[in-house]
mmCIF file of C-alpha atoms and ligand atoms in Angstrom:
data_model
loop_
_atom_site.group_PDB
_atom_site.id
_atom_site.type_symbol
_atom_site.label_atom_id
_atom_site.label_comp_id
_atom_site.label_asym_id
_atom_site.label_seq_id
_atom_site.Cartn_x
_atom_site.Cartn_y
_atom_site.Cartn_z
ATOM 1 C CA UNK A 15 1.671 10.953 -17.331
ATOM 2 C CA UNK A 16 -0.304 8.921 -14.711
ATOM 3 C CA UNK A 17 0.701 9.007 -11.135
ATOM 4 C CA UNK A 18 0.583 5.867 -9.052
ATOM 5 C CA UNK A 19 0.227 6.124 -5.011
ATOM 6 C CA UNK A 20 1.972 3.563 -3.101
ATOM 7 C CA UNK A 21 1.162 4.471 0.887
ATOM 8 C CA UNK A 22 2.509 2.636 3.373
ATOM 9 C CA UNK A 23 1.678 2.290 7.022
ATOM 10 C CA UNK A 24 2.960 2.053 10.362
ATOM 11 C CA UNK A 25 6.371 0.284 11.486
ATOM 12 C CA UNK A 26 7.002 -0.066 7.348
ATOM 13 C CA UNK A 27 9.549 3.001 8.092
ATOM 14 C CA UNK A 28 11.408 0.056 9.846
ATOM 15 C CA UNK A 29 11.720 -2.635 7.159
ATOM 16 C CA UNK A 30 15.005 -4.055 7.221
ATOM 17 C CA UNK A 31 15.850 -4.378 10.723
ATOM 18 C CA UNK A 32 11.743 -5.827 11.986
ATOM 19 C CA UNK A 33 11.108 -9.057 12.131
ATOM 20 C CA UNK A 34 13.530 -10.073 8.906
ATOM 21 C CA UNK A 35 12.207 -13.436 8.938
ATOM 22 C CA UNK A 36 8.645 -12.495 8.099
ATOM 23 C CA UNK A 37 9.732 -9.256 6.249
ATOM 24 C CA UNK A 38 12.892 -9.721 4.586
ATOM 25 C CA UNK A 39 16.090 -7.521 4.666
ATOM 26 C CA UNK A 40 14.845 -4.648 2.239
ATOM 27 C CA UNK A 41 14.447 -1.199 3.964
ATOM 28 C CA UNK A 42 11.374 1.281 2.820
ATOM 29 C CA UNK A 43 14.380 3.066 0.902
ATOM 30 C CA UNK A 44 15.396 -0.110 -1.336
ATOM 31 C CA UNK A 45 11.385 -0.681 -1.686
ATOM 32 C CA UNK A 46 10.651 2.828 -2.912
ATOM 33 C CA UNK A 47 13.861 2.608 -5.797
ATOM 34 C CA UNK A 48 11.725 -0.952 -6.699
ATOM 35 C CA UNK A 49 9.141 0.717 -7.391
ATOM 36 C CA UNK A 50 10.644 3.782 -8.912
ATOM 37 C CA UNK A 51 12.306 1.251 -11.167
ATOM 38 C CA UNK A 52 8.670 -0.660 -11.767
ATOM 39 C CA UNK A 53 7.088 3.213 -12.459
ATOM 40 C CA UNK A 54 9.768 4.017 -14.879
ATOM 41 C CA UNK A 55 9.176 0.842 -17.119
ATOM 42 C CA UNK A 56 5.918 1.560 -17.453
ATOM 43 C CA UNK A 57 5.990 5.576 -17.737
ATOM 44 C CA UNK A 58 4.420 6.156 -15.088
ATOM 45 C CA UNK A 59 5.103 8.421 -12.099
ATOM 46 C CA UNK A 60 5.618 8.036 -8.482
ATOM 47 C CA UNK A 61 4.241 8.826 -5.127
ATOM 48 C CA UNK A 62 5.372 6.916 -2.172
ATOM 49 C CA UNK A 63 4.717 7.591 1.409
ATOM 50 C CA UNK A 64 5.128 5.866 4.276
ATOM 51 C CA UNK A 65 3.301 7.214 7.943
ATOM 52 C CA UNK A 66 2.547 5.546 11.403
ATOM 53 C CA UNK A 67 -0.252 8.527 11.772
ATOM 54 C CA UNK A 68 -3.769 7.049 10.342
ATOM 55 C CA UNK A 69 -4.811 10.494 9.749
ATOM 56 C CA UNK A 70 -1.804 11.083 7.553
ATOM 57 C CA UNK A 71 -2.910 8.002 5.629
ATOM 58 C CA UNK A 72 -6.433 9.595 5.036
ATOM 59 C CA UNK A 73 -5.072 12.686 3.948
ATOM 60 C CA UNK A 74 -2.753 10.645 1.138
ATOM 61 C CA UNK A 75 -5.759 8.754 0.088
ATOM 62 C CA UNK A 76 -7.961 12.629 -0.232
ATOM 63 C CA UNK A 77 -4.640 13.361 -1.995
ATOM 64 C CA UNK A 78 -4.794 10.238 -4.367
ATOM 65 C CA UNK A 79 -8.511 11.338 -4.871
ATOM 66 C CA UNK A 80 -8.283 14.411 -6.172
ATOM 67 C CA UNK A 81 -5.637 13.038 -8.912
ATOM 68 C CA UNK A 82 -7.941 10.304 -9.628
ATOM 69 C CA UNK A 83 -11.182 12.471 -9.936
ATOM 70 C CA UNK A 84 -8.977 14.580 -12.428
ATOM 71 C CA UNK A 85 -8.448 11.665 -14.288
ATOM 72 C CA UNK A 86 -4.344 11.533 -13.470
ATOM 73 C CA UNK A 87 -4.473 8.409 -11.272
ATOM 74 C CA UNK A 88 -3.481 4.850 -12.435
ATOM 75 C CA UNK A 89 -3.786 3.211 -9.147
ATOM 76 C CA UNK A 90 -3.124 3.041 -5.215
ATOM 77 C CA UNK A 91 -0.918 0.551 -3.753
ATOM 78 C CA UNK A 92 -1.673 0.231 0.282
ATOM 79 C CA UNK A 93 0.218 -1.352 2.443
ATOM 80 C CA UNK A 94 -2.004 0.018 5.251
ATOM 81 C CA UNK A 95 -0.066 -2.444 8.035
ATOM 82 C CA UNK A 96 -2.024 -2.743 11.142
ATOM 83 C CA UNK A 97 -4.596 -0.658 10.082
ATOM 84 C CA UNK A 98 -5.693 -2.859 7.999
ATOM 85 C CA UNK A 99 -6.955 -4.934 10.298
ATOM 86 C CA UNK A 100 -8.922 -1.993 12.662
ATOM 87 C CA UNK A 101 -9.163 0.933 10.374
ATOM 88 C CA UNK A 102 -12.731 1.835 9.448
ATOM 89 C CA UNK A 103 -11.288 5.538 8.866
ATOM 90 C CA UNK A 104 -9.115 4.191 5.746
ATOM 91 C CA UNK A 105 -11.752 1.796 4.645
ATOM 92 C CA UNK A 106 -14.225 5.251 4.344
ATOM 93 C CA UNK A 107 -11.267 7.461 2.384
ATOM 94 C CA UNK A 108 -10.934 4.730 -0.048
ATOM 95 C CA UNK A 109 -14.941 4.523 -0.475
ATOM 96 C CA UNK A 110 -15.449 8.292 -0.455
ATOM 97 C CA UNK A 111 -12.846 9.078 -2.972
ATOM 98 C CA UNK A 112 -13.522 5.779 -5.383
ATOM 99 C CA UNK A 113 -9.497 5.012 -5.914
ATOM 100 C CA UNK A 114 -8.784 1.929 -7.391
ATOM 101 C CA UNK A 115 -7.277 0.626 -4.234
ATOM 102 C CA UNK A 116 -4.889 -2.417 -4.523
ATOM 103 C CA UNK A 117 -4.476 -4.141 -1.113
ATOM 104 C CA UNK A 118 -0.117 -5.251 -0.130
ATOM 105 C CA UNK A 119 1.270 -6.832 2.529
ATOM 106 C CA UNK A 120 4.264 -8.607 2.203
ATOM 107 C CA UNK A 121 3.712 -11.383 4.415
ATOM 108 C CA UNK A 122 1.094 -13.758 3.781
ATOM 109 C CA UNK A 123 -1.385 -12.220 6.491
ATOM 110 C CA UNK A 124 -3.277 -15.944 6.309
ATOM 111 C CA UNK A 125 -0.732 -17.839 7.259
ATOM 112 C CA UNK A 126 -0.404 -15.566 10.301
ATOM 113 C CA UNK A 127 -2.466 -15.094 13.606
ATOM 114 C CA UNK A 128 -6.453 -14.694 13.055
ATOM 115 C CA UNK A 129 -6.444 -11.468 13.907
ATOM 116 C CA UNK A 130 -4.495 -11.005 10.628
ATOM 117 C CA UNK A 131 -7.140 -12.336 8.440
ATOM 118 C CA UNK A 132 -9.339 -10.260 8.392
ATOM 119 C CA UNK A 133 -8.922 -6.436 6.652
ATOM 120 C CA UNK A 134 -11.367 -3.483 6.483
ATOM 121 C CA UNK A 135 -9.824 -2.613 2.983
ATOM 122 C CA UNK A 136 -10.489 -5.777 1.357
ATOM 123 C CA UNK A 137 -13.899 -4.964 0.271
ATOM 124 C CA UNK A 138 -13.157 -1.938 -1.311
ATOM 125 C CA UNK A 139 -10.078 -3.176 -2.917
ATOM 126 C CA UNK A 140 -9.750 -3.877 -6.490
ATOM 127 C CA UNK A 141 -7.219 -6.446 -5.869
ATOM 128 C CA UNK A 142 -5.510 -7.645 -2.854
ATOM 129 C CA UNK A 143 -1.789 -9.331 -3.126
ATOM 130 C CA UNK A 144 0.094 -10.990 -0.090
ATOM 131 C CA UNK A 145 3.254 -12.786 0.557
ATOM 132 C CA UNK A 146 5.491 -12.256 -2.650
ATOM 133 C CA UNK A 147 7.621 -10.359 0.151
ATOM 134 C CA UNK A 148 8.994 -6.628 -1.126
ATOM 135 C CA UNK A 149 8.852 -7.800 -4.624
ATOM 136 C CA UNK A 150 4.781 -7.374 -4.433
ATOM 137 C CA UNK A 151 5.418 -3.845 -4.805
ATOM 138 C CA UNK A 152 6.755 -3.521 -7.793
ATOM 139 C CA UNK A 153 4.278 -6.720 -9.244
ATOM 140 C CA UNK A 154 1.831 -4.407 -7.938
ATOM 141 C CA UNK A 155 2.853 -1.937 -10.292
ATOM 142 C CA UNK A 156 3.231 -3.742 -13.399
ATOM 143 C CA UNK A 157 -0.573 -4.654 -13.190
ATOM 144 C CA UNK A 158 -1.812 -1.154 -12.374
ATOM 145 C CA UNK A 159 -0.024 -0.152 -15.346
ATOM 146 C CA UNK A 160 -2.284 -2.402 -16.913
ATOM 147 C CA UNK A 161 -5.619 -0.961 -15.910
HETATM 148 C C1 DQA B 212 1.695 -6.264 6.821
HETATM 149 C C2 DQA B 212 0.883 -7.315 7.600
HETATM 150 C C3 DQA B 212 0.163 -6.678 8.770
HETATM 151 O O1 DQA B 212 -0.618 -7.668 9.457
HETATM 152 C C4 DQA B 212 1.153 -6.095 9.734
HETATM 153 O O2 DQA B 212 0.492 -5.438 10.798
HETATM 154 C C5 DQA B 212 2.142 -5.189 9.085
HETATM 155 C C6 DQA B 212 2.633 -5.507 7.751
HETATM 156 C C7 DQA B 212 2.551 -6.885 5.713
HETATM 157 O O3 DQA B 212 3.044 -6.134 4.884
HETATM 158 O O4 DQA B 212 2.733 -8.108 5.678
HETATM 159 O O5 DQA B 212 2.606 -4.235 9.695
HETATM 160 O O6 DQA B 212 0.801 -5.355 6.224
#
């Protein structure tokens, strides 16, 4: 059985309560069951993190690596947050470990301030999804399953 990653960033751990008009009402807890759900249609298992440390991140992504290198890896979701928008660190663990790397946010990152549009990951994503809210995640899933 293939494992997907899903990795989220920092302030994700307060979903729910931040900013509910831009991220909805969902807490990381009712996101991970989504995707536990999404995993479970497809046979596939989970592992879902959520850190404000970058470092952390990196290590998940090494993590993700080593699963992928053994051929056990069907994708990783990222939700990398703000880090996506300053983190050459995550950009290299992505490139150094060659996981097919699908890029979330939840909000529409375009539609936002500038300094939202542009990510480090993007060019080492395989595909990059924005604005379907919380329900990206498990969308997410249904098309790694498909890879
Ligand atoms: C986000 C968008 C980022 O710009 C922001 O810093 C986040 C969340 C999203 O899911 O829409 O923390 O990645």
């Amino acid at each position: 059985m293939k494992t997907v990653y899903v990795l989220n960033g920092p302030n994700l751990n307060l979903l729910g309560s931040r900013e509910p008009t831009i991220y909805g009402s969902a807490t990381l807890a009712d996101v991970q069951v989504l995707c536990e759900q999404a995993c479970a249609r497809h046979g596939l298992a989970l592992a879902f993190h959520q850190s404000n440390h970058e470092g952390q991140l990196v290590d998940w992504i090494h993590e993700a690596g080593r699963l992928h290198a053994q051929g056990q890896l069907a994708g990783l979701i990222l939700n990398a947050a703000a880090y996506t928008h300053t983190s050459v660190a995550l950009l290299d663990a992505v490139k150094g470990t060659g996981v097919p790397l699908v890029e979330l946010h939840i909000s529409n990152v375009h539609a936002r301030e500038s300094f939202r549009h542009h990510s480090y990951l993007s060019a080492a994503a395989r595909a990059v999804m924005c604005g379907f809210g919380v329900a990206g995640y498990s969308l997410a899933i249904d098309a790694v399953a498909q890879w």
